Coordinates of C-alpha atoms and ligand atoms in Angstrom, one line a residue:
X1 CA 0.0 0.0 0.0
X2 CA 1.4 3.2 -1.0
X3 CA 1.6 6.2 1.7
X4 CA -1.8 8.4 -0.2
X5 CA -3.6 5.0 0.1
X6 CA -2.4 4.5 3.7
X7 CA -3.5 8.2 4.6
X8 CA -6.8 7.7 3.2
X9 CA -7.5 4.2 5.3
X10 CA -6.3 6.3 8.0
X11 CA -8.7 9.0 7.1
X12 CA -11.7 6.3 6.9
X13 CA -10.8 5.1 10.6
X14 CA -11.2 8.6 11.6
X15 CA -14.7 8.4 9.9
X16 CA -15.4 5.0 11.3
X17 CA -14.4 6.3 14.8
X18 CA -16.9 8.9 14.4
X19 CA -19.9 6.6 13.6
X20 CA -19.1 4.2 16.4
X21 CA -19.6 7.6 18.8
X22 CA -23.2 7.2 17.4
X23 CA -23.6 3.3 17.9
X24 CA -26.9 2.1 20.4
X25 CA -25.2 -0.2 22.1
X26 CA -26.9 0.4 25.4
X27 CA -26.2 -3.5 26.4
X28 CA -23.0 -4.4 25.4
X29 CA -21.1 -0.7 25.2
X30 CA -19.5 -2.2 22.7
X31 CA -19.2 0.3 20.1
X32 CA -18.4 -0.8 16.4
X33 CA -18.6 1.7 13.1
X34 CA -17.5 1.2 9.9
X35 CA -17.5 3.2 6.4
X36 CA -17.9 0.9 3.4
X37 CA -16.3 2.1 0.1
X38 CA -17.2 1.4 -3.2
X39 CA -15.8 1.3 -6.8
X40 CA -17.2 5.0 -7.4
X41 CA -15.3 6.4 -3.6
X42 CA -18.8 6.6 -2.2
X43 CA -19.0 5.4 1.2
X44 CA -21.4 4.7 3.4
X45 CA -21.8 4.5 6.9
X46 CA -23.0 1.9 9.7
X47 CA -22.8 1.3 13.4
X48 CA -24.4 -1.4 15.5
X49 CA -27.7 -1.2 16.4
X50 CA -28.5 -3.3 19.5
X51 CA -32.3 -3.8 20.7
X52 CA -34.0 -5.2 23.7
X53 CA -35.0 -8.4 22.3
X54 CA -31.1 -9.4 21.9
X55 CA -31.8 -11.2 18.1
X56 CA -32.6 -8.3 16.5
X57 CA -29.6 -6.4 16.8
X58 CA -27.8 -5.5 13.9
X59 CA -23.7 -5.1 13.2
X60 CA -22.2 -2.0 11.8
X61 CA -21.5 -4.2 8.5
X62 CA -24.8 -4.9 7.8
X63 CA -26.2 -1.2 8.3
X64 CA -23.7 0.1 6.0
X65 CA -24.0 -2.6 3.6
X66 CA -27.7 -2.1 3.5
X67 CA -27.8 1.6 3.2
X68 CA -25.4 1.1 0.1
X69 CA -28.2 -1.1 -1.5
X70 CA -30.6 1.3 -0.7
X71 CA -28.2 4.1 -2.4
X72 CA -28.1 1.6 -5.6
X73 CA -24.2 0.5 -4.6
X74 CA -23.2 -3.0 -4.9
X75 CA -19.6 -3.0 -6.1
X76 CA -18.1 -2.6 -3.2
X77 CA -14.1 -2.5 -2.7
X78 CA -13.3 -2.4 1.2
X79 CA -14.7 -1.6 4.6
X80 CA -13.0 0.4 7.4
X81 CA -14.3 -1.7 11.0
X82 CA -13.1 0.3 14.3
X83 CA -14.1 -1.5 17.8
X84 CA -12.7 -1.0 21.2
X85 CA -10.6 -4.6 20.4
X86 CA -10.3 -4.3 16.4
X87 CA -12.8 -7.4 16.4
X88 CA -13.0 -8.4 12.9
X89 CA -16.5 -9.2 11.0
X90 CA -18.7 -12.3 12.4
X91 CA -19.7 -14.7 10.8
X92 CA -23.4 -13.3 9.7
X93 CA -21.7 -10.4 8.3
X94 CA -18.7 -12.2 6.8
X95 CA -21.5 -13.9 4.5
X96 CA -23.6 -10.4 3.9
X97 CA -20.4 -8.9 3.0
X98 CA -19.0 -11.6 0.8
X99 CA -22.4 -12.2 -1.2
X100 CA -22.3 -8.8 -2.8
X101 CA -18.5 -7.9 -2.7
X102 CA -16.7 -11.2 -2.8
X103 CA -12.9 -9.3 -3.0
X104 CA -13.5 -7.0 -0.6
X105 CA -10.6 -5.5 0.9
X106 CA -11.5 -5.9 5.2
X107 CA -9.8 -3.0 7.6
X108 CA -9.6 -3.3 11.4
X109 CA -8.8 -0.6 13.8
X110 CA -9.6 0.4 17.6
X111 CA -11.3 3.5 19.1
X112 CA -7.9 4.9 20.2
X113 CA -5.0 3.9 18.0
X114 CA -4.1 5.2 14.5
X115 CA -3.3 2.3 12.9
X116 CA -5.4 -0.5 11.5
X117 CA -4.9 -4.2 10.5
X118 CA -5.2 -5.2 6.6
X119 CA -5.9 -5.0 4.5
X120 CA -7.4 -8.7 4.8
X121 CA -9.7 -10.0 1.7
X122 CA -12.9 -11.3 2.8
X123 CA -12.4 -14.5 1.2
X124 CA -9.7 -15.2 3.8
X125 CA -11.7 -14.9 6.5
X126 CA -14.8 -16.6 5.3
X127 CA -13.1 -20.0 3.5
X128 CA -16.0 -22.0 1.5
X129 CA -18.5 -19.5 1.8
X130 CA -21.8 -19.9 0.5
X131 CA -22.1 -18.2 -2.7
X132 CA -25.1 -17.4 -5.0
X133 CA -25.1 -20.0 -7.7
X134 CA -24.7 -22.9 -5.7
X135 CA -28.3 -21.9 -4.4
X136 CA -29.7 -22.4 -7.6
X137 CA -31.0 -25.7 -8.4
X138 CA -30.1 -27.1 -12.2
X139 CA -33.8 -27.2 -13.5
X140 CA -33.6 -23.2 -12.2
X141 CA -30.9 -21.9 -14.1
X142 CA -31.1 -20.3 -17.4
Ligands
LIG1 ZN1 -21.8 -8.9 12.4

């Protein structure tokens, strides 16, 4: 990585740290944010949402991931993660992640530091992974 693209992955922790300040994480305190980046430089934002009824809470992958649907964005090129322990992706969003963007480029920092881990593909941290056309049955496909 050359020293503009390591200034910008620094720049997108920054941003990450920023949305993890807005995370509802009223159970855990664990706050997580990330900014998703697409082919375009469009990012998109997403923190974890936790909820009473503990199943319904959703990671800071999927919220960004689902706003950049929502924006029309599905070539996506790397996420920026920040978590008080640089936690990397589970395994729900490893799969949610890899279904749309299956060389994304995976980021990991803390709350504090100004450094980050990567960048790691997602392919290397979700071996085998389920992927679209083995979900379509032989009389199904076109
Ligand atoms: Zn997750």
């Amino acid at each position: 990585m050359n020293t503009i693209d390591h200034a910008q992955a620094l720049a997108y922790m920054d941003q990450a740290r920023q949305v993890a300040s807005r995370a509802y994480c009223p159970y855990s305190n664990f706050s997580v944010g990330c900014v998703l980046v697409d082919a375009q430089g469009r990012t998109f934002e997403g923190c974890n949402v936790e909820n009473a009824s503990y199943s319904v809470t959703l990671c800071a992958e999927r919220t960004a991931g689902s706003q950049a649907i929502a924006q029309g964005s599905r070539d996506w090129k790397s996420i920026y993660i920040v978590s008080p322990t640089r936690v990397s992706p589970c395994g729900t969003c490893r799969q949610f992640l890899f279904e749309l963007a299956p060389d994304l480029q995976v980021y990991l920092g803390d709350l504090q530091a100004d450094s980050y881990i990567g960048p790691t593909p997602i392919r290397e941290l979700l071996p085998m992974a389920m992927e679209l056309q083995q979900t379509i049955l032989p009389h199904r496909k076109s």
